[in-house]
Amino acid sequence: MGTSTAYGGPGGGTPLIPSWLGDPETGSEPDVDQNGPPAPDLVNPPTPPDKPPISKAADPQRFSGARSNFTRFAVSGGNDRASLGRAVSRYVSTSSGGARQAAQRMGASRGAGARLLGFLADANARGMREALLELNLGSMAGRPISEVFVALADHICPGAGTVDEGIAREAYIETIIDLAGEGLADLDAFTSEQMDTVFELYATHAIEARICNDIGTKVVTMPSNARVAHQVEKQLRDFIHGAVSDALIRTQESAPNMAQNHVLTFVDSVYESAFSILQSLGDAEADQ
């Protein structure tokens, strides 16, 4: 399930939205007086800077329901769909605190998804050659799709030093692998349907990797049979892909003319809608 980013899952006390998932603040270092600090003004003491409050520790057991249900689904070889539904639903509702916070937990995959979608929209509007020239990759024009997207990797996923950045890059690599079977040969005539296909693949892999890393794939008991394990993984991915596809359609209907400066907002909306749909689908599976 996943690749090198899989680990034992975050500690239960980790805040629902870790501080490192937010956008970094920018600013300059204060000037240093070589003669030493000035004498304190006892009459008008300086106002302490506003800083965000420290996130409260979350429920240490919030991942246990998703983990135990996903283990039951995996041990069943993919036959216990009710457990899959409960695992996904509880991941969204309990482990993440709802669809909106689940979308915020996507972290680096939000920015990577926005950069990917921005490039795809540019390629659709002006042509692949012009979009590549914009990124100083004009030499890749006319090359096979896998080579083009490998060349784009450092632009789409500029970092891979943290687990969160690794999830974004892992999802991008999995997307490149999938593109070979999607029949996207003529990149010079990049259509809206092809753009949707690529973004759906990326968002699906990103959500799958996020869920698997959060629930801790090392503590989930998977089938020892490789074929059965692959079937379990495929069912989870198909479950997520269906939700992403529906979420993309919903978001496009509410924002049909996506502006380049609103791409991140669009991506966040797709993620949030996808998690909301996943929770509903999970509840429906659990009730059958």
Rosetta silent file (secondary structure, phi, psi, omega in degrees, C-alpha in Angstrom):
SEQUENCE: MGTSTAYGGPGGGTPLIPSWLGDPETGSEPDVDQNGPPAPDLVNPPTPPDKPPISKAADPQRFSGARSNFTRFAVSGGNDRASLGRAVSRYVSTSSGGARQAAQRMGASRGAGARLLGFLADANARGMREALLELNLGSMAGRPISEVFVALADHICPGAGTVDEGIAREAYIETIIDLAGEGLADLDAFTSEQMDTVFELYATHAIEARICNDIGTKVVTMPSNARVAHQVEKQLRDFIHGAVSDALIRTQESAPNMAQNHVLTFVDSVYESAFSILQSLGDAEADQ
SCORE:     score description
SCORE:     0.000 S_00000001
   1 L     0.000  104.723 -176.380    0.000    0.000    0.000 S_00000001
   2 L    81.846 -169.803  179.789    1.922    3.035   -1.189 S_00000001
   3 L  -126.704 -129.958 -167.841    5.686    3.195   -1.449 S_00000001
   4 L   -70.345  -13.603 -177.047    8.520    4.559    0.629 S_00000001
   5 L   -82.790   -8.059 -177.887    6.457    7.152    2.524 S_00000001
   6 L   -64.230  136.194  177.448    4.449    4.538    4.436 S_00000001
   7 L  -149.102 -169.320 -172.246    5.085    4.566    8.162 S_00000001
   8 L   -79.055    6.061  179.632    3.403    3.718   11.438 S_00000001
   9 L    90.039  156.967 -179.822    1.043    6.668   11.407 S_00000001
  10 L   -72.009  157.591  176.340    1.126    9.899   13.416 S_00000001
  11 L   -64.649  149.291 -176.364    0.934    9.868   17.172 S_00000001
  12 L   -60.761  -29.160 -178.437   -2.559   10.099   18.553 S_00000001
  13 L   -83.033   -2.426  178.905   -1.851   13.406   20.260 S_00000001
  14 L   -61.693  133.796  179.438   -0.775   15.096   17.045 S_00000001
  15 L   -55.792  152.004  179.549   -3.052   18.092   16.317 S_00000001
  16 L   -57.060  -41.751  176.467   -5.711   17.517   13.641 S_00000001
  17 L  -118.704   92.754 -179.285   -4.039   20.177   11.483 S_00000001
  18 L   -56.302  146.859 -176.613   -0.289   20.152   12.288 S_00000001
  19 H   -61.102  -28.579 -176.998    1.319   23.589   12.175 S_00000001
  20 H   -75.855   -4.239  176.503    3.756   22.499    9.438 S_00000001
  21 H   -84.189  -15.561 -178.220    0.870   22.010    6.996 S_00000001
  22 L   -77.210  170.719  177.221    0.139   25.728    6.862 S_00000001
  23 L   -73.112  133.562 -178.912    1.697   28.220    4.497 S_00000001
  24 L   -65.403  141.344  176.324    5.065   29.429    5.839 S_00000001
  25 L   -81.410  148.883  177.985    5.175   32.976    7.039 S_00000001
  26 L  -114.130  156.868  179.513    7.678   35.317    5.498 S_00000001
  27 L   169.682  168.441 -178.569    9.538   38.172    7.092 S_00000001
  28 L  -105.055  156.175  177.481   12.966   39.636    7.717 S_00000001
  29 L   -70.757  144.625  178.850   15.217   39.221   10.687 S_00000001
  30 L   -67.259  149.097  177.214   15.238   42.195   13.091 S_00000001
  31 L   -66.048  142.895 -179.960   18.186   44.557   12.904 S_00000001
  32 L  -108.041  123.628  177.757   20.838   43.926   15.533 S_00000001
  33 L   -81.459  118.212 -177.144   22.401   46.918   17.268 S_00000001
  34 L   -65.551  -18.235 -179.833   26.133   46.250   17.576 S_00000001
  35 L   -90.165    8.346  178.903   26.231   48.466   20.694 S_00000001
  36 L    98.226  165.184 -177.542   23.830   46.223   22.503 S_00000001
  37 L   -69.501  148.804  178.312   20.072   46.418   23.057 S_00000001
  38 L   -69.084  160.922  178.167   18.541   49.749   24.078 S_00000001
  39 L   -64.150  141.372 -178.123   17.412   50.305   27.614 S_00000001
  40 L   -65.305  142.305  176.106   13.898   49.013   28.208 S_00000001
  41 L   -88.877  100.961 -174.937   11.068   51.540   28.111 S_00000001
  42 L   -75.304  -20.976 -178.762    9.376   50.902   31.446 S_00000001
  43 L   -82.233  -43.153 -179.475    6.626   53.427   30.778 S_00000001
  44 L  -122.388   75.712 -179.125    5.616   52.133   27.313 S_00000001
  45 L   -63.137  147.378 -178.666    6.619   48.471   27.173 S_00000001
  46 L   -65.305  148.524  177.884    6.505   46.931   23.689 S_00000001
  47 L   -80.645  126.853  179.646    3.412   45.021   22.678 S_00000001
  48 L   -62.512  144.129 -179.110    4.163   41.310   22.262 S_00000001
  49 L   -66.381  148.756  175.906    3.671   40.098   18.681 S_00000001
  50 L   -73.623  128.661  177.818    0.512   38.244   17.787 S_00000001
  51 L  -129.888  146.575  179.839    1.202   34.566   17.350 S_00000001
  52 L   -63.575  144.886  179.687   -1.219   31.772   16.472 S_00000001
  53 L   -64.545  150.626  177.243   -2.378   29.750   19.460 S_00000001
  54 L   -68.115  130.303 -178.040   -0.744   26.402   20.057 S_00000001
  55 L   -62.917  138.137  177.353   -2.916   23.668   18.584 S_00000001
  56 L   -72.331  145.809  176.573   -4.671   21.524   21.150 S_00000001
  57 L   -65.721  137.399 -178.543   -3.731   17.887   21.299 S_00000001
  58 L   -84.618  173.244  177.908   -6.319   15.754   19.527 S_00000001
  59 L   -59.310  119.212 -177.108   -8.019   12.611   20.817 S_00000001
  60 L   -63.841  -14.617 -178.867   -5.212   10.016   21.066 S_00000001
  61 L  -102.732   10.805 -169.747   -7.614    7.278   19.950 S_00000001
  62 L   -68.373  -19.922  178.968   -8.972    9.058   16.885 S_00000001
  63 L   -91.071  -12.906 -170.265   -7.189    6.750   14.395 S_00000001
  64 H   -63.969  -39.736 -179.296   -8.091    3.483   16.106 S_00000001
  65 H   -64.292  -44.591  178.754  -11.537    3.071   14.510 S_00000001
  66 H   -64.872  -40.872 -178.542  -10.232    3.634   10.976 S_00000001
  67 H   -65.238  -48.148 -176.136   -7.257    1.323   11.577 S_00000001
  68 H   -66.156  -38.516  178.910   -9.219   -1.566   13.047 S_00000001
  69 H   -70.485  -37.042  178.496  -11.887   -1.420   10.341 S_00000001
  70 H   -68.765  -34.594  175.639   -9.341   -1.211    7.557 S_00000001
  71 H   -61.952  -43.389  178.269   -7.546   -4.232    9.033 S_00000001
  72 H   -61.715  -41.040  177.874  -10.818   -6.187    8.971 S_00000001
  73 H   -63.083  -44.562 -178.249  -11.349   -5.176    5.350 S_00000001
  74 H   -66.148  -44.015 -179.229   -7.784   -6.157    4.412 S_00000001
  75 H   -62.636  -30.468  179.961   -7.901   -9.504    6.257 S_00000001
  76 L   -74.899   -3.835 -178.416  -11.134  -10.335    4.422 S_00000001
  77 L    75.220   18.809 -179.832   -9.244  -10.037    1.152 S_00000001
  78 L    94.422    4.957 -178.046  -11.435   -7.131    0.098 S_00000001
  79 L   -85.495  -26.404 -176.900  -14.745   -8.930    0.670 S_00000001
  80 L   -87.767   79.010 -177.364  -15.828   -7.001    3.770 S_00000001
  81 H   -67.762  -27.550  178.489  -16.985   -3.813    2.062 S_00000001
  82 H   -62.953  -38.869  178.742  -18.836   -2.681    5.185 S_00000001
  83 H   -69.200  -36.269  174.895  -15.520   -2.470    7.042 S_00000001
  84 H   -61.328  -44.799  179.092  -13.991   -0.495    4.167 S_00000001
  85 H   -60.587  -45.227  179.781  -16.904    1.924    4.374 S_00000001
  86 H   -65.419  -38.502 -179.942  -16.556    2.315    8.136 S_00000001
  87 H   -61.666  -48.007 -178.047  -12.769    2.772    7.842 S_00000001
  88 H   -69.225  -44.157 -179.908  -13.038    5.566    5.291 S_00000001
  89 H   -61.167  -43.942 -178.849  -16.014    7.247    6.965 S_00000001
  90 H   -71.639  -29.715  175.264  -14.339    7.242   10.381 S_00000001
  91 H   -61.109  -44.679 -178.198  -11.104    8.505    8.891 S_00000001
  92 H   -71.187  -50.720 -171.756  -12.921   11.568    7.571 S_00000001
  93 H   -76.506  -43.155 -173.115  -15.308   12.187   10.462 S_00000001
  94 H  -101.016  -51.516 -176.963  -13.267   11.144   13.505 S_00000001
  95 H   -65.685  -38.709 -175.038   -9.585   10.912   12.564 S_00000001
  96 L  -101.997  -17.598 -179.867   -9.590   14.159   10.556 S_00000001
  97 L    85.768   20.828  178.402  -12.429   16.074   12.173 S_00000001
  98 L   115.266  168.269 -174.547  -14.565   16.401    9.038 S_00000001
  99 H   -63.228  -41.095 -177.817  -14.157   16.932    5.296 S_00000001
 100 H   -64.197  -44.904 -179.976  -12.775   20.468    5.520 S_00000001
 101 H   -71.905  -30.506  174.728  -10.031   19.564    7.961 S_00000001
 102 H   -62.200  -40.488  177.780   -9.281   16.385    5.996 S_00000001
 103 H   -65.112  -39.037  178.627   -8.703   18.605    2.952 S_00000001
 104 H   -65.915  -30.514  179.414   -6.410   20.875    4.970 S_00000001
 105 L   -69.786   -9.681  179.299   -4.418   17.818    6.043 S_00000001
 106 L   -66.158  -18.575  170.980   -3.478   17.249    2.386 S_00000001
 107 L    52.455 -120.930 -176.112   -0.632   19.695    3.019 S_00000001
 108 H   -62.337  -24.486  179.067    1.950   19.666    0.229 S_00000001
 109 H   -68.789  -19.792  174.683   -0.468   17.780   -2.029 S_00000001
 110 H   -68.899  -52.072 -179.859   -2.607   20.935   -2.128 S_00000001
 111 H   -64.913  -40.848  179.668    0.178   23.028   -3.624 S_00000001
 112 H   -64.033  -41.643  178.102    1.352   20.214   -5.894 S_00000001
 113 H   -63.175  -38.839  179.352   -2.193   19.666   -7.138 S_00000001
 114 H   -67.448  -42.012  178.661   -2.567   23.389   -7.822 S_00000001
 115 H   -65.654  -40.089  178.033    0.717   23.558   -9.746 S_00000001
 116 H   -64.017  -47.769 -178.327   -0.219   20.478  -11.760 S_00000001
 117 H   -65.971  -37.000  177.332   -3.695   21.789  -12.550 S_00000001
 118 H   -62.332  -42.206  177.448   -2.303   25.231  -13.397 S_00000001
 119 H   -65.138  -44.137 -179.332    0.129   23.691  -15.880 S_00000001
 120 H   -62.231  -40.703  178.898   -2.585   21.492  -17.391 S_00000001
 121 H   -65.369  -38.191  177.822   -4.922   24.475  -17.790 S_00000001
 122 H   -66.036  -41.577  178.723   -2.143   26.452  -19.492 S_00000001
 123 H   -64.982  -35.289  178.339   -1.416   23.532  -21.827 S_00000001
 124 H   -69.964  -37.047 -176.352   -5.106   23.299  -22.639 S_00000001
 125 H   -80.813  -41.492 -172.558   -5.394   27.046  -23.333 S_00000001
 126 H  -114.268  -10.302 -176.696   -2.141   27.761  -25.192 S_00000001
 127 L   104.098  150.583 -176.360   -0.820   24.359  -26.191 S_00000001
 128 H   -62.089  -40.485 -177.226    1.721   22.031  -24.591 S_00000001
 129 H   -60.204  -46.425 -179.311    4.718   23.628  -26.310 S_00000001
 130 H   -66.799  -38.408  179.058    3.941   27.120  -24.968 S_00000001
 131 H   -63.973  -38.330  178.624    3.198   25.779  -21.480 S_00000001
 132 H   -70.828  -38.123  177.461    6.571   23.993  -21.417 S_00000001
 133 H   -59.956  -35.667  179.692    8.392   27.086  -22.704 S_00000001
 134 H   -60.116  -28.068 -178.740    6.954   29.019  -19.756 S_00000001
 135 L  -105.109   17.802 -178.716    8.867   26.648  -17.440 S_00000001
 136 L    59.063   35.902  179.428   12.063   26.626  -19.541 S_00000001
 137 L  -122.743   32.253 -177.893   11.278   23.090  -20.685 S_00000001
 138 H   -59.462  -27.187 -179.387   10.768   23.811  -24.370 S_00000001
 139 H   -67.149  -16.074 -179.096   13.138   20.984  -25.304 S_00000001
 140 H   -85.834   -8.748 -179.453   10.562   18.496  -23.946 S_00000001
 141 L   -59.457  131.736  179.988    7.920   19.510  -26.502 S_00000001
 142 L    86.532   -5.029  179.552    6.971   16.521  -28.622 S_00000001
 143 L   -80.653  161.550  177.738    8.511   14.004  -26.208 S_00000001
 144 L   -56.232  151.281 -174.336    6.498   11.031  -24.829 S_00000001
 145 H   -58.057  -38.444 -179.177    4.091   11.935  -22.045 S_00000001
 146 H   -63.376  -40.052  179.575    6.033   10.028  -19.381 S_00000001
 147 H   -67.469  -39.638  179.529    9.217   11.965  -20.193 S_00000001
 148 H   -61.455  -46.526 -176.000    7.377   15.287  -20.143 S_00000001
 149 H   -74.685  -27.828  172.588    5.870   14.673  -16.717 S_00000001
 150 H   -64.993  -40.863  178.852    9.138   13.369  -15.283 S_00000001
 151 H   -65.162  -26.763 -179.942   10.753   16.632  -16.411 S_00000001
 152 L   -82.959   -7.351 -169.666    7.969   18.533  -14.640 S_00000001
 153 H   -55.872  -45.994 -176.784    8.485   16.709  -11.326 S_00000001
 154 H   -71.073  -21.562  174.645   10.629   19.338   -9.603 S_00000001
 155 H   -79.783  -43.095 -178.197    8.187   22.066  -10.601 S_00000001
 156 H   -72.445  -44.650 -177.444    5.097   20.181   -9.453 S_00000001
 157 L  -125.392   79.971 -172.990    6.663   18.686   -6.295 S_00000001
 158 L   -68.396  -18.595 -178.829    9.657   20.883   -5.399 S_00000001
 159 L  -127.668  154.172  176.248   10.400   19.209   -2.060 S_00000001
 160 L  -148.979   28.546 -175.605   10.575   15.638   -0.767 S_00000001
 161 L   -87.639  -19.857  179.889   12.293   16.019    2.594 S_00000001
 162 L  -113.398  166.713  176.512    9.275   15.449    4.833 S_00000001
 163 H   -58.907  -42.565 -178.555    6.615   12.740    4.956 S_00000001
 164 H   -62.166  -45.575  177.274    4.069   15.288    3.758 S_00000001
 165 H   -67.060  -33.681  177.713    6.205   16.304    0.760 S_00000001
 166 H   -65.120  -35.255  177.188    6.938   12.640    0.109 S_00000001
 167 H   -62.938  -44.909 -179.658    3.198   11.930   -0.122 S_00000001
 168 H   -61.805  -42.900 -178.695    2.815   14.643   -2.780 S_00000001
 169 H   -72.417  -38.785  177.345    5.733   13.298   -4.815 S_00000001
 170 H   -58.585  -44.438  179.202    4.661    9.670   -4.404 S_00000001
 171 H   -62.463  -37.640  179.889    1.216   10.557   -5.759 S_00000001
 172 H   -67.728  -42.214  178.722    2.812   12.347   -8.707 S_00000001
 173 H   -63.182  -43.572  177.922    5.043    9.371   -9.536 S_00000001
 174 H   -61.816  -35.081  177.921    2.070    7.003   -9.354 S_00000001
 175 H   -64.687  -43.010  178.071    0.213    9.356  -11.705 S_00000001
 176 H   -59.584  -41.973  179.371    3.045    9.191  -14.255 S_00000001
 177 H   -61.600  -41.805 -177.842    2.918    5.390  -14.111 S_00000001
 178 H   -69.250  -29.370 -175.174   -0.843    5.439  -14.719 S_00000001
 179 H   -61.237  -26.723 -178.788   -0.624    7.834  -17.662 S_00000001
 180 L   -61.157  -28.420 -178.222    0.923    5.137  -19.837 S_00000001
 181 L  -100.050    9.160 -176.977   -2.402    3.312  -19.901 S_00000001
 182 L   -99.073   -1.556  177.122   -4.637    6.347  -20.449 S_00000001
 183 L    69.729   27.725  179.090   -3.972    6.814  -24.177 S_00000001
 184 L   -91.297   80.555 -174.981   -2.700   10.381  -23.815 S_00000001
 185 L   -95.039  -43.318 -173.774   -0.421   10.372  -26.845 S_00000001
 186 L   -92.450   86.864 -177.165   -1.035   13.705  -28.596 S_00000001
 187 H   -76.201  -15.872  178.919    0.074   16.246  -26.007 S_00000001
 188 H   -72.019  -20.471  177.307    0.103   19.095  -28.521 S_00000001
 189 H  -117.886   66.859 -173.156   -3.710   18.935  -28.591 S_00000001
 190 L   -80.125  114.232 -174.219   -4.320   18.685  -24.853 S_00000001
 191 L   -90.621  167.396  177.159   -8.077   18.571  -24.251 S_00000001
 192 H   -63.712  -36.582  179.111  -10.175   19.451  -21.214 S_00000001
 193 H   -65.139  -40.276  177.419  -11.052   15.766  -20.798 S_00000001
 194 H   -66.429  -38.701  176.971   -7.364   14.824  -20.725 S_00000001
 195 H   -59.696  -45.586  178.826   -6.729   17.584  -18.187 S_00000001
 196 H   -62.175  -40.747 -178.653   -9.477   16.171  -15.948 S_00000001
 197 H   -60.896  -47.415 -178.230   -8.069   12.641  -16.308 S_00000001
 198 H   -63.795  -45.653 -177.876   -4.568   13.645  -15.201 S_00000001
 199 H   -67.311  -38.844  176.814   -5.786   15.706  -12.247 S_00000001
 200 H   -59.149  -43.549  179.144   -8.219   12.976  -11.131 S_00000001
 201 H   -60.894  -45.408 -178.035   -5.379   10.459  -11.113 S_00000001
 202 H   -64.246  -49.502 -177.806   -3.165   12.753   -9.056 S_00000001
 203 H   -61.215  -37.632  178.051   -5.850   13.676   -6.512 S_00000001
 204 H   -62.114  -49.484 -179.870   -6.821   10.009   -6.131 S_00000001
 205 H   -64.606  -36.966 -178.863   -3.250    8.909   -5.424 S_00000001
 206 H   -66.196  -44.141  179.479   -2.692   11.866   -3.066 S_00000001
 207 H   -66.672  -41.801  178.702   -5.775   11.079   -0.961 S_00000001
 208 H   -59.798  -46.875 -178.928   -4.938    7.366   -0.913 S_00000001
 209 H   -64.828  -37.747  178.928   -1.373    8.051    0.235 S_00000001
 210 H   -63.767  -46.754 -179.825   -2.600   10.518    2.876 S_00000001
 211 H   -62.525  -47.758 -176.895   -5.096    8.026    4.317 S_00000001
 212 H   -63.634  -37.593  178.122   -2.620    5.135    4.289 S_00000001
 213 H   -72.533  -34.887 -179.332    0.080    7.189    6.005 S_00000001
 214 H   -70.872  -44.097 -178.548   -2.332    8.564    8.585 S_00000001
 215 H   -77.601  -14.645  175.950   -3.839    5.244    9.615 S_00000001
 216 L    83.204   87.228 -176.494   -0.336    3.703    9.569 S_00000001
 217 H   -64.529  -20.412  179.293    0.067    0.963    7.004 S_00000001
 218 H   -75.377  -18.016  179.830    2.701   -0.725    9.160 S_00000001
 219 H  -104.431    1.092  175.461    0.150   -1.373   11.896 S_00000001
 220 L   -94.549  128.174 -179.948   -2.573   -2.589    9.511 S_00000001
 221 L   -77.947  114.819 -179.308   -2.564   -6.347    8.964 S_00000001
 222 L  -103.597  154.857  177.570   -2.455   -6.974    5.209 S_00000001
 223 L   -60.709  143.113  178.712   -2.961  -10.308    3.404 S_00000001
 224 L   -75.850  -23.094  178.025    0.274  -12.249    2.864 S_00000001
 225 L   -75.127  121.168 -175.705   -0.881  -13.234   -0.623 S_00000001
 226 H   -61.533  -38.550 -178.794    0.411  -10.549   -3.037 S_00000001
 227 H   -65.442  -42.560 -179.898   -2.522  -10.935   -5.424 S_00000001
 228 H   -67.833  -40.613  178.540   -5.073  -10.498   -2.631 S_00000001
 229 H   -61.362  -39.832  177.885   -3.157   -7.535   -1.198 S_00000001
 230 H   -64.143  -37.750  179.017   -3.186   -5.920   -4.639 S_00000001
 231 H   -65.571  -39.709  177.449   -6.947   -6.443   -4.839 S_00000001
 232 H   -61.553  -46.587  179.707   -7.417   -4.756   -1.454 S_00000001
 233 H   -62.362  -41.963 -178.772   -5.331   -1.790   -2.605 S_00000001
 234 H   -64.299  -39.614  179.934   -7.215   -1.573   -5.912 S_00000001
 235 H   -64.626  -42.037  177.552  -10.602   -1.520   -4.169 S_00000001
 236 H   -62.136  -45.315 -178.013   -9.530    1.340   -1.924 S_00000001
 237 H   -64.141  -42.701  178.846   -8.153    3.276   -4.906 S_00000001
 238 H   -64.175  -37.391  178.440  -11.300    2.721   -6.983 S_00000001
 239 H   -61.060  -45.910 -179.850  -13.417    3.818   -4.016 S_00000001
 240 H   -69.022  -41.732 -177.296  -11.413    7.061   -3.746 S_00000001
 241 H   -61.224  -39.271  178.000  -11.293    7.625   -7.514 S_00000001
 242 H   -61.272  -40.918  179.516  -15.077    7.534   -7.774 S_00000001
 243 H   -68.138  -40.499  179.571  -15.368   10.205   -5.078 S_00000001
 244 H   -64.166  -42.692  179.823  -12.689   12.393   -6.706 S_00000001
 245 H   -60.546  -46.277  177.952  -14.382   12.156  -10.101 S_00000001
 246 H   -64.194  -40.141 -179.114  -17.736   13.223   -8.629 S_00000001
 247 H   -64.865  -39.013  179.336  -16.059   15.994   -6.607 S_00000001
 248 H   -64.496  -42.357  178.086  -14.331   17.396   -9.692 S_00000001
 249 H   -61.840  -45.146 -179.936  -17.639   17.522  -11.582 S_00000001
 250 H   -61.293  -44.353 -177.311  -19.349   19.277   -8.658 S_00000001
 251 H   -67.855  -38.988  177.835  -16.562   21.834   -8.307 S_00000001
 252 H   -65.429  -34.108  178.716  -16.483   22.554  -12.026 S_00000001
 253 H   -68.170  -34.421 -179.916  -20.236   23.133  -12.009 S_00000001
 254 H   -84.096  -22.611  178.403  -19.917   25.702   -9.216 S_00000001
 255 L  -138.324   73.899 -174.122  -16.817   27.349  -10.736 S_00000001
 256 L   -67.409  -27.042 -178.049  -16.892   26.709  -14.502 S_00000001
 257 L  -113.820   83.948 -176.782  -14.344   29.416  -15.367 S_00000001
 258 L   -75.301  120.126  176.319  -11.357   28.754  -13.120 S_00000001
 259 L   -82.932  150.961 -177.674   -8.919   31.693  -13.063 S_00000001
 260 H   -59.172  -33.948 -178.348   -5.199   30.979  -12.696 S_00000001
 261 H   -81.140    1.846  177.818   -5.046   32.927   -9.421 S_00000001
 262 H  -118.557   17.711 -175.876   -7.820   30.774   -7.948 S_00000001
 263 H   -64.993  -43.042 -178.623   -6.353   27.361   -8.753 S_00000001
 264 H   -63.394  -40.321  176.799   -5.434   26.537   -5.136 S_00000001
 265 H   -61.708  -40.435  178.044   -8.954   27.426   -3.985 S_00000001
 266 H   -62.500  -45.837 -179.619  -10.334   25.173   -6.724 S_00000001
 267 H   -63.215  -43.390  177.657   -8.072   22.291   -5.653 S_00000001
 268 H   -59.321  -39.557  179.446   -9.042   22.728   -1.996 S_00000001
 269 H   -64.613  -39.588  178.072  -12.703   22.593   -3.019 S_00000001
 270 H   -63.862  -46.593 -179.977  -12.136   19.345   -4.930 S_00000001
 271 H   -61.093  -46.990 -178.203  -10.360   17.757   -1.956 S_00000001
 272 H   -62.651  -44.336  178.648  -13.017   18.886    0.515 S_00000001
 273 H   -63.427  -39.865  179.834  -15.847   17.693   -1.720 S_00000001
 274 H   -62.355  -43.399  179.141  -14.060   14.364   -2.296 S_00000001
 275 H   -67.309  -36.317  177.231  -13.722   13.742    1.453 S_00000001
 276 H   -63.980  -42.424  178.054  -17.371   14.669    1.996 S_00000001
 277 H   -66.057  -40.919  178.839  -18.411   12.204   -0.709 S_00000001
 278 H   -59.778  -41.155  179.137  -16.096    9.547    0.731 S_00000001
 279 H   -64.201  -42.637  179.135  -17.742    9.889    4.125 S_00000001
 280 H   -65.453  -43.832  178.252  -21.215    9.535    2.582 S_00000001
 281 H   -64.513  -38.376  178.656  -20.177    6.570    0.454 S_00000001
 282 H   -63.902  -42.197  177.953  -18.501    4.969    3.437 S_00000001
 283 H   -63.410  -38.610 -179.986  -21.645    5.321    5.544 S_00000001
 284 H   -66.133  -40.931  177.700  -23.706    3.812    2.730 S_00000001
 285 H   -64.584  -40.730 -177.609  -21.362    0.814    2.438 S_00000001
 286 H   -65.772  -28.531 -176.991  -21.402    0.306    6.213 S_00000001
 287 H   -85.518   -8.684 -177.943  -25.229    0.229    6.259 S_00000001
 288 L   -79.403    0.000    0.000  -25.563   -2.451    3.572 S_00000001
